[in-house]
Coordinates of C-alpha atoms in Angstrom, one line a residue:
X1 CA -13.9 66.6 9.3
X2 CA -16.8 63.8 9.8
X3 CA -19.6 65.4 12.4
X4 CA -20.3 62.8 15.2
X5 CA -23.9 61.5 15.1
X6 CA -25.0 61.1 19.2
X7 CA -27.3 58.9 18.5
X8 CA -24.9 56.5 18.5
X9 CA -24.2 56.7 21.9
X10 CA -27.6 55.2 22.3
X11 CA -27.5 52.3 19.5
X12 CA -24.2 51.3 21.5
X13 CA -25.7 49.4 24.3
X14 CA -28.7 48.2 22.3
X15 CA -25.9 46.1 20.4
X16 CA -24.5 45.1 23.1
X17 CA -28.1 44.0 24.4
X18 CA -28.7 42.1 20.9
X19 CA -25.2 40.3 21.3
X20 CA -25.9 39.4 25.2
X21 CA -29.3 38.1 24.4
X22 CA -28.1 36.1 21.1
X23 CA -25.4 34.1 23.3
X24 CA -27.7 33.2 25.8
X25 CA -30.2 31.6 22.9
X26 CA -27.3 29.9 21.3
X27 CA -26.2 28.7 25.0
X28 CA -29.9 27.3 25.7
X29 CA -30.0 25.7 22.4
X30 CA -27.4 23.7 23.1
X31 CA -27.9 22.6 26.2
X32 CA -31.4 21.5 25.3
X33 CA -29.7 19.6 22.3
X34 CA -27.0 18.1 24.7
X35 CA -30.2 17.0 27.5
X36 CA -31.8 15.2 24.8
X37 CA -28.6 12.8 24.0
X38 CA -29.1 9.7 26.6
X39 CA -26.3 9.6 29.5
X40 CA -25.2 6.2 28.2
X41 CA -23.9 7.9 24.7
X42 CA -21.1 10.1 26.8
X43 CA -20.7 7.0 28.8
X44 CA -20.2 5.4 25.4
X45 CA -17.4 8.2 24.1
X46 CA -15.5 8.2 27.2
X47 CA -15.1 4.1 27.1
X48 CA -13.7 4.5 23.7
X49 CA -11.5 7.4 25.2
X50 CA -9.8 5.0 27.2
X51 CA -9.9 1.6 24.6
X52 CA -12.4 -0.1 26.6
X53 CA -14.6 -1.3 23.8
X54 CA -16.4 -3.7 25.6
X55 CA -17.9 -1.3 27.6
X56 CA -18.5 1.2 25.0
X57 CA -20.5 -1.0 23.1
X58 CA -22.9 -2.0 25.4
X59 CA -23.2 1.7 26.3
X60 CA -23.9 2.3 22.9
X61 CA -26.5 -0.5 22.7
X62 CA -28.1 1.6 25.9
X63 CA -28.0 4.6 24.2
X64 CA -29.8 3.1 20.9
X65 CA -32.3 1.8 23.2
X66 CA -32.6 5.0 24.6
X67 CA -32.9 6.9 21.4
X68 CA -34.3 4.5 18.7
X69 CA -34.5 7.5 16.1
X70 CA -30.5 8.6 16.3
X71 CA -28.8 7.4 13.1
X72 CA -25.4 9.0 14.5
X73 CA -26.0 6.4 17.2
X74 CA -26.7 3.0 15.0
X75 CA -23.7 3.8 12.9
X76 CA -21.2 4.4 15.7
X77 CA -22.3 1.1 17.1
X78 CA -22.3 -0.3 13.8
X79 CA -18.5 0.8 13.5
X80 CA -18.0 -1.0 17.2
X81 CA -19.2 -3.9 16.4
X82 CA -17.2 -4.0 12.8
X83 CA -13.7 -3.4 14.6
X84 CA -14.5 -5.9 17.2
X85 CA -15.3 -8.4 14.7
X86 CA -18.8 -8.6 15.5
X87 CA -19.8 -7.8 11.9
X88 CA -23.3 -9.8 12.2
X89 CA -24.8 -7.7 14.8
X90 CA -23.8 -4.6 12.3
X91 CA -25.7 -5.7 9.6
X92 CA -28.6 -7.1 11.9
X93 CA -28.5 -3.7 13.3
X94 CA -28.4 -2.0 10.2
X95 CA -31.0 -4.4 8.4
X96 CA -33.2 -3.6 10.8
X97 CA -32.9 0.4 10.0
X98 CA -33.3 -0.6 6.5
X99 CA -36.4 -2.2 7.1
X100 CA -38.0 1.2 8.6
X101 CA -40.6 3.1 5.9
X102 CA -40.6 6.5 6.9
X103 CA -36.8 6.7 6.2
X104 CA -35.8 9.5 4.1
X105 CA -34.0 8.5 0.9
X106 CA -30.4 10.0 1.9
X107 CA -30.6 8.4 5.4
X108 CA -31.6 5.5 3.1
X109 CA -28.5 5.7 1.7
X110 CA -26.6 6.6 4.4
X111 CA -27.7 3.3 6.0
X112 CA -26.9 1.2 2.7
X113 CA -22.9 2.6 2.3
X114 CA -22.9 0.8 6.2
X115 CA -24.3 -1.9 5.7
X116 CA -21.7 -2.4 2.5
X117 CA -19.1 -1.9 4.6
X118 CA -20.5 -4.9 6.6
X119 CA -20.5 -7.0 4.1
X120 CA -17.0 -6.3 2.6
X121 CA -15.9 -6.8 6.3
X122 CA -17.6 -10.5 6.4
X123 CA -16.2 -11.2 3.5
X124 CA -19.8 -11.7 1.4
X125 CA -18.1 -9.5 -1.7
X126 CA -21.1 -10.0 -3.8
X127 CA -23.6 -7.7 -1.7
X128 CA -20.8 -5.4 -0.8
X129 CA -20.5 -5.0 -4.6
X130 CA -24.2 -4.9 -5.1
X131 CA -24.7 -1.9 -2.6
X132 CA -21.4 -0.5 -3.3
X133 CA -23.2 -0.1 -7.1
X134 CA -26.4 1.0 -5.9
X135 CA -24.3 4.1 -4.3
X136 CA -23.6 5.6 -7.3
X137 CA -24.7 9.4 -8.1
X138 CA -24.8 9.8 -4.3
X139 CA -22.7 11.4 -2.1
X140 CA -21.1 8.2 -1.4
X141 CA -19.8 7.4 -4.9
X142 CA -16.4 8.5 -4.1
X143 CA -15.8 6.3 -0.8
X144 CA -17.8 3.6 -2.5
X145 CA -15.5 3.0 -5.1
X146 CA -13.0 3.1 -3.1
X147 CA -14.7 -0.6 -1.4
X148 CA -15.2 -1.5 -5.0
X149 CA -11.7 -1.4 -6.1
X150 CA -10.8 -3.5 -2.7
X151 CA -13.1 -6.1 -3.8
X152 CA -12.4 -6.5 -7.4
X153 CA -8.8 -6.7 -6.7
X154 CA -9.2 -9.3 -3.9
X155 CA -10.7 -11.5 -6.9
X156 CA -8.5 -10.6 -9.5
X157 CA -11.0 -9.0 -12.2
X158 CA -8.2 -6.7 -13.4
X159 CA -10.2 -5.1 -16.0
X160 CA -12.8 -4.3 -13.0
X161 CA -10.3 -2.7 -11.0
X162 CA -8.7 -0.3 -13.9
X163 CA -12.3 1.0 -14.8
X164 CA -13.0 1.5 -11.4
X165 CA -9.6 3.0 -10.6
X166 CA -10.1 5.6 -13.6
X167 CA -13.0 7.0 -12.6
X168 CA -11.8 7.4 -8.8
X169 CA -9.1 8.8 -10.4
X170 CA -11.2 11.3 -12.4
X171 CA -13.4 12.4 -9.8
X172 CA -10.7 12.4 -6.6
X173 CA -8.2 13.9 -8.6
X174 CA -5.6 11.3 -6.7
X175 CA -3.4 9.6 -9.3
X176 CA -3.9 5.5 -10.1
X177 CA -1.5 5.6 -12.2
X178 CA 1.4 2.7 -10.6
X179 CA -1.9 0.7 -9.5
X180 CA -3.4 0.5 -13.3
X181 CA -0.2 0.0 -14.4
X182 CA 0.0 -3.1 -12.3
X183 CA -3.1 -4.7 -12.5
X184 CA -2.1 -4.7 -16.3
X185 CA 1.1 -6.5 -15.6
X186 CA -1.2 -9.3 -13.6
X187 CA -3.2 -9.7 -16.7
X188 CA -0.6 -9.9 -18.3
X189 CA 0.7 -12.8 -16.1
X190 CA -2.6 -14.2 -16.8
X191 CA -1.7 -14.2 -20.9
X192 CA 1.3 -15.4 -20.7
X193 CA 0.1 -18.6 -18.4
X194 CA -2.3 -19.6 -21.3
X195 CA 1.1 -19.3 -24.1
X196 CA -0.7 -15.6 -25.3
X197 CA 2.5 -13.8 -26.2
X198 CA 0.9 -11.1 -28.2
X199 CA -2.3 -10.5 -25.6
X200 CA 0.7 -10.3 -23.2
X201 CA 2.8 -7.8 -25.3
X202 CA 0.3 -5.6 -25.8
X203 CA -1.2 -5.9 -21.8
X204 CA 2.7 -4.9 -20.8
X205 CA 2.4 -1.7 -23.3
X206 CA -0.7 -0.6 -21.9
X207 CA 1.0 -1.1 -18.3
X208 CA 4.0 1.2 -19.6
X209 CA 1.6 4.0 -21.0
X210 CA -0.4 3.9 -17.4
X211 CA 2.8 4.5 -15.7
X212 CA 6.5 4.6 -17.7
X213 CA 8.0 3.9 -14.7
X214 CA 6.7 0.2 -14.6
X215 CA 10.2 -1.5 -14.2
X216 CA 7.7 -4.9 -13.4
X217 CA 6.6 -4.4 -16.6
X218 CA 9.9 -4.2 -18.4
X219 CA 11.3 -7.0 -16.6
X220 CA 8.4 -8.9 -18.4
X221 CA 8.7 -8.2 -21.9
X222 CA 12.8 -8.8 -21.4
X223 CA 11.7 -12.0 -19.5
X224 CA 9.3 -12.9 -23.0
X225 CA 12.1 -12.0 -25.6
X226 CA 14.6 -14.0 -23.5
X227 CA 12.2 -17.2 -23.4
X228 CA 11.7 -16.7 -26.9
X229 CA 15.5 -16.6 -27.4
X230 CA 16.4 -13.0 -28.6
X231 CA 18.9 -12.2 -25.6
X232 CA 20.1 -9.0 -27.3
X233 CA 16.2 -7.7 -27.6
X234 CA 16.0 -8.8 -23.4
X235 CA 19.3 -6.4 -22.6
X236 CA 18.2 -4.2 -24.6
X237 CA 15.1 -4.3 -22.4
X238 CA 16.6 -5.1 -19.0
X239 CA 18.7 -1.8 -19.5
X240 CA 15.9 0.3 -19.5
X241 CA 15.3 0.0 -15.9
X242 CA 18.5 2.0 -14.7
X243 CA 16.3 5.1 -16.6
X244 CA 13.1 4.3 -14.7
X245 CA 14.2 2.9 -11.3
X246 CA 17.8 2.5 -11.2
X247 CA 17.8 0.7 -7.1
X248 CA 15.8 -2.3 -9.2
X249 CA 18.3 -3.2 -11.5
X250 CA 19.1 -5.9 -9.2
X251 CA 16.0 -7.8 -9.8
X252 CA 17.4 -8.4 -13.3
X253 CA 21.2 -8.4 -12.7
X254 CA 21.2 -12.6 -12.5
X255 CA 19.1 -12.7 -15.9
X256 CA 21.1 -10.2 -17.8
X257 CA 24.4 -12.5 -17.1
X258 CA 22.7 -15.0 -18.1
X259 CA 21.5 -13.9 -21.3
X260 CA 25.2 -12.5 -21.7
X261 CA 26.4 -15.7 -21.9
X262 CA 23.9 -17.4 -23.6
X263 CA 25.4 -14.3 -26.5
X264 CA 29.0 -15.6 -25.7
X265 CA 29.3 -12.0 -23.8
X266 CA 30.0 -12.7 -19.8
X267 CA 32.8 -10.9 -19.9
X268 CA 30.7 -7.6 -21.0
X269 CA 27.7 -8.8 -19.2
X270 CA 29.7 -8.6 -16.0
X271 CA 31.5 -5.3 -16.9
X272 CA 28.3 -3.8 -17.5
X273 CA 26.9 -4.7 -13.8
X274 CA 30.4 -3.9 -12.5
X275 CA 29.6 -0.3 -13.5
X276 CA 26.0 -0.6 -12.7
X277 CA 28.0 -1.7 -8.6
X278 CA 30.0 1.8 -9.0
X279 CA 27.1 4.0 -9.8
X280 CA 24.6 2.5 -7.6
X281 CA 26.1 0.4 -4.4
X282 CA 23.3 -1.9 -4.2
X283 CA 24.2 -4.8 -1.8
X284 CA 21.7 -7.5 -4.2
X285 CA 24.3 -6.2 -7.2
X286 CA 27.3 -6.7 -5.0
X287 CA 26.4 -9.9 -4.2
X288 CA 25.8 -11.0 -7.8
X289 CA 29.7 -9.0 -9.4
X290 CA 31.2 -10.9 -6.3
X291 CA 29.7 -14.7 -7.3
X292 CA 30.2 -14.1 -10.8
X293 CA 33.6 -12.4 -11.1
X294 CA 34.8 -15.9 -8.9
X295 CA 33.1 -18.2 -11.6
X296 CA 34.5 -15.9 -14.2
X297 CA 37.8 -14.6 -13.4
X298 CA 38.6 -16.9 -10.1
X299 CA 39.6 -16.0 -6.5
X300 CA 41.9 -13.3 -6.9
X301 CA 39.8 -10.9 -8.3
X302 CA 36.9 -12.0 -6.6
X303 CA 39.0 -11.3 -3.7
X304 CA 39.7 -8.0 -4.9
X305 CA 36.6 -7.2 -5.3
X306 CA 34.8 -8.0 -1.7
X307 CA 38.3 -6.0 -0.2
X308 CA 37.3 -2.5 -2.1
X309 CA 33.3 -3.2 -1.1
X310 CA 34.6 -4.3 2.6
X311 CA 36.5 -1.0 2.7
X312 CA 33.5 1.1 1.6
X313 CA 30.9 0.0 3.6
X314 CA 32.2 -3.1 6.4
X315 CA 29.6 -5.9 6.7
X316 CA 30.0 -9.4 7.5
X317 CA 28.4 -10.7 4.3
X318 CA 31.3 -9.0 2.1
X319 CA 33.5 -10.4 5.0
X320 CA 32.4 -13.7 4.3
X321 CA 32.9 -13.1 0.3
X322 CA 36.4 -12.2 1.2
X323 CA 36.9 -15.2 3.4
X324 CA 35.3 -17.2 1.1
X325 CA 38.1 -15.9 -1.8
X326 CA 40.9 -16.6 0.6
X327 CA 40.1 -20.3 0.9
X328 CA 40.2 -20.3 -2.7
X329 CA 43.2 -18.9 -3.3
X330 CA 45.6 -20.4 -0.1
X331 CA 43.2 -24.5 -0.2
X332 CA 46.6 -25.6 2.2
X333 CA 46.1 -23.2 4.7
X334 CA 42.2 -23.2 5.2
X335 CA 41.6 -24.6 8.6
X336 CA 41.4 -20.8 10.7
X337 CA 39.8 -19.5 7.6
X338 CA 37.0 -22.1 7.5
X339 CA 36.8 -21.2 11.3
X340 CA 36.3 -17.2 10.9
X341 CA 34.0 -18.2 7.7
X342 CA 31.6 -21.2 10.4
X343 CA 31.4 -18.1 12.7
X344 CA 30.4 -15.4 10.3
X345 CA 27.8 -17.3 8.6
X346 CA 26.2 -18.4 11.6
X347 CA 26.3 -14.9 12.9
X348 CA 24.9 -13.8 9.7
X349 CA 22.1 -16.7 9.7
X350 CA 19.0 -16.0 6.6
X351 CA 18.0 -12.4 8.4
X352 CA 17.7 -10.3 5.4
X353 CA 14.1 -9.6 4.6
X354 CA 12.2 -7.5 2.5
X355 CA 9.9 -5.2 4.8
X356 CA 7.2 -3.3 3.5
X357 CA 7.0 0.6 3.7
X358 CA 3.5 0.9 4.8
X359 CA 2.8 -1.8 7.1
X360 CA 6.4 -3.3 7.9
X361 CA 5.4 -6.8 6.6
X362 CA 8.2 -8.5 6.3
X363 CA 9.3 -11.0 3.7
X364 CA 12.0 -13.3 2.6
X365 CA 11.1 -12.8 -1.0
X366 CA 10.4 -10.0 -3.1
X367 CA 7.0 -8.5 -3.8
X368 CA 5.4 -6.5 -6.2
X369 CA 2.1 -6.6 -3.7
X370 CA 2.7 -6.8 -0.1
X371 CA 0.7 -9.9 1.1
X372 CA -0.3 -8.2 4.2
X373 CA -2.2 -4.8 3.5
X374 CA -2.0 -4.9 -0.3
X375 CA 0.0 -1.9 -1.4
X376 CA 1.9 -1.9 -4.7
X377 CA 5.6 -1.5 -5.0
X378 CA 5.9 -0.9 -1.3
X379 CA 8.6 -3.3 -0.6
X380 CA 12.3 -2.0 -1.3
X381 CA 14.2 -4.0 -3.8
X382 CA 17.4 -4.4 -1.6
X383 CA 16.2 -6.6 1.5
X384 CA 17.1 -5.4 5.1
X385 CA 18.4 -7.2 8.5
X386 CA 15.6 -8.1 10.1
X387 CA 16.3 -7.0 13.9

């Protein structure tokens, strides 16, 4: 059994004492801390609580005033001045900080990844990219390219953005992999503009080993063999998207008809996207079977075909289609028809848009970069009614 030391009993409240008296330092220091900040800065914070920017920012310019030395304090107005648009008093502001000798060098720097961050929001992309540069090795390498990538994308120097995008990728650890892929497919674009087929070709293979699941860059190389003329090397092609992204292979379903026929094939061109309708249900597809199984086969089976899709899932396009098949089929009793079809269709109007995933952009075309916030392959391929 473990004897009892009693001197214990007389270490207790010394601890005790210790822990009383170490609160009481931590509580003094920071109060002292919180006395030195200037009454304008909490002034400042609770404007911003409650959006009045306005307000916060000219408490903030108080609370500079008031404390010259406080980096914290320049960058926060800095930021106010950025998100209200004001970007030349955030790099007057943060010019003037530069301009200060007895900086240390990672305040320096600290002041310099701001500053960039002005410039890339007034648009002067050549200093951002200068500063953005002179970040690297610092702490701010990651965050800096990052701004880099923005820029050289928002001019188009593809081969830019894929270096850049590999080494954020290396040293984040989060994947570039559909970006790379598709800044490959624009220099490709690029190629193919100036009659480079085999620059093109071999832009669209590096796409597909960046990411396999480029269906943009498939659709390319079958959109090259078709131009060239070998329609059997394009299906061949086209066919592969159903493996990497089978809700796409509407965006090729009106060029694989085509290159059917151009074979003498429309019949097994449209059997094969019939199939491609019972497997998938995409609405695009739908649309395309319906239009050509009318120029194909005629009204009945056209017909036919909008009364199984009507049953499935009721809209008033496939109404229409059906309507549409009707006044084909009966021409001497069209009049109510016509009617129900006027009615429909103007019902139906041009609502169906393509609405991107991250920022709800919406579009009546597709997209492989949303206009609005940039993001790749964020747009559906089947459009939406827009509400």
């Amino acid at each position: 059994m473990m004897e009892f030391e009693y001197w214990w009993l007389l270490a207790l409240p010394l601890f005790f004492a210790l822990g009383w008296v170490a609160a009481r330092v931590d509580i003094n220091q920071l109060l002292s801390e919180s006395t030195t900040l200037p009454a304008a800065y909490f002034k400042g914070l609770n404007f911003l609580i409650t959006d009045q920017h306005d307000k916060a920012i000219e408490a903030f310019v108080e609370a500079v005033e008031a404390n010259a030395d406080s980096l914290e304090l320049h960058f926060a107005l800095g930021s106010l001045f950025r998100r209200r648009g004001e970007v030349d008093r955030a790099i007057h502001l943060h010019l003037n900080l530069l301009d200060r000798k007895e900086l240390p060098e990672q305040q320096k720097l600290a002041v310099m990844a701001e500053l960039a961050q002005d410039y890339l929001k007034a648009g002067l992309l050549d200093r951002a990219e200068e500063l953005f540069k002179s970040l690297d090795g610092s702490r701010y390498k990651q965050p800096a390219l990052r701004s880099l990538l923005e820029i050289y994308v928002r001019e188009r120097e593809w081969e830019r953005a894929i270096k850049c995008a590999t080494e954020l990728e290396r040293i984040s650890g989060i994947p570039f992999r559909k970006e790379v892929a598709q800044y490959y497919c624009e220099m490709a674009v690029k190629s193919i503009l100036n009659n480079d087929a085999h620059t093109a070709r071999y832009e669209l293979d590096m796409a597909l080993d960046a990411n396999k699941a480029c269906v943009r860059a498939t659709i390319m190389l079958g959109d090259m063999e078709a131009a060239a003329g070998d329609h059997k090397a394009a299906i061949a092609i086209w066919k592969r998207i159903e493996y990497q992204d089978a809700e796409r292979i509407s965006l090729v379903a009106t060029k694989l008809l085509k290159s059917y026929r151009a074979l003498g094939q429309s019949e097994e061109g449209l059997n094969l996207l019939a199939s491609y309708l019972e497997n998938y249900k995409l609405p695009t597809l739908q649309t395309v079977v319906y239009e050509a199984t009318m120029a194909e086969k005629g009204p009945e089976p056209a017909a036919k075909l909008a009364r199984t899709e009507l049953a499935r899932k009721p809209s008033l396009q496939t109404l229409d289609q059906l309507l549409q098949a009707r006044i084909a089929l009966e021409p001497q009793d069209q009049q109510e028809t016509l009617l129900m079809q006027q009615t429909i269709r103007r019902a139906i109007g041009n609502r169906n848009v393509y609405c991107c995933d991250q920022c709800g952009f919406k579009a009546k075309n597709y997209h492989w970069q949303c206009p609005a916030c940039n993001a790749w392959e964020s747009l559906p391929s089947e459009p939406t009614e827009a509400l």
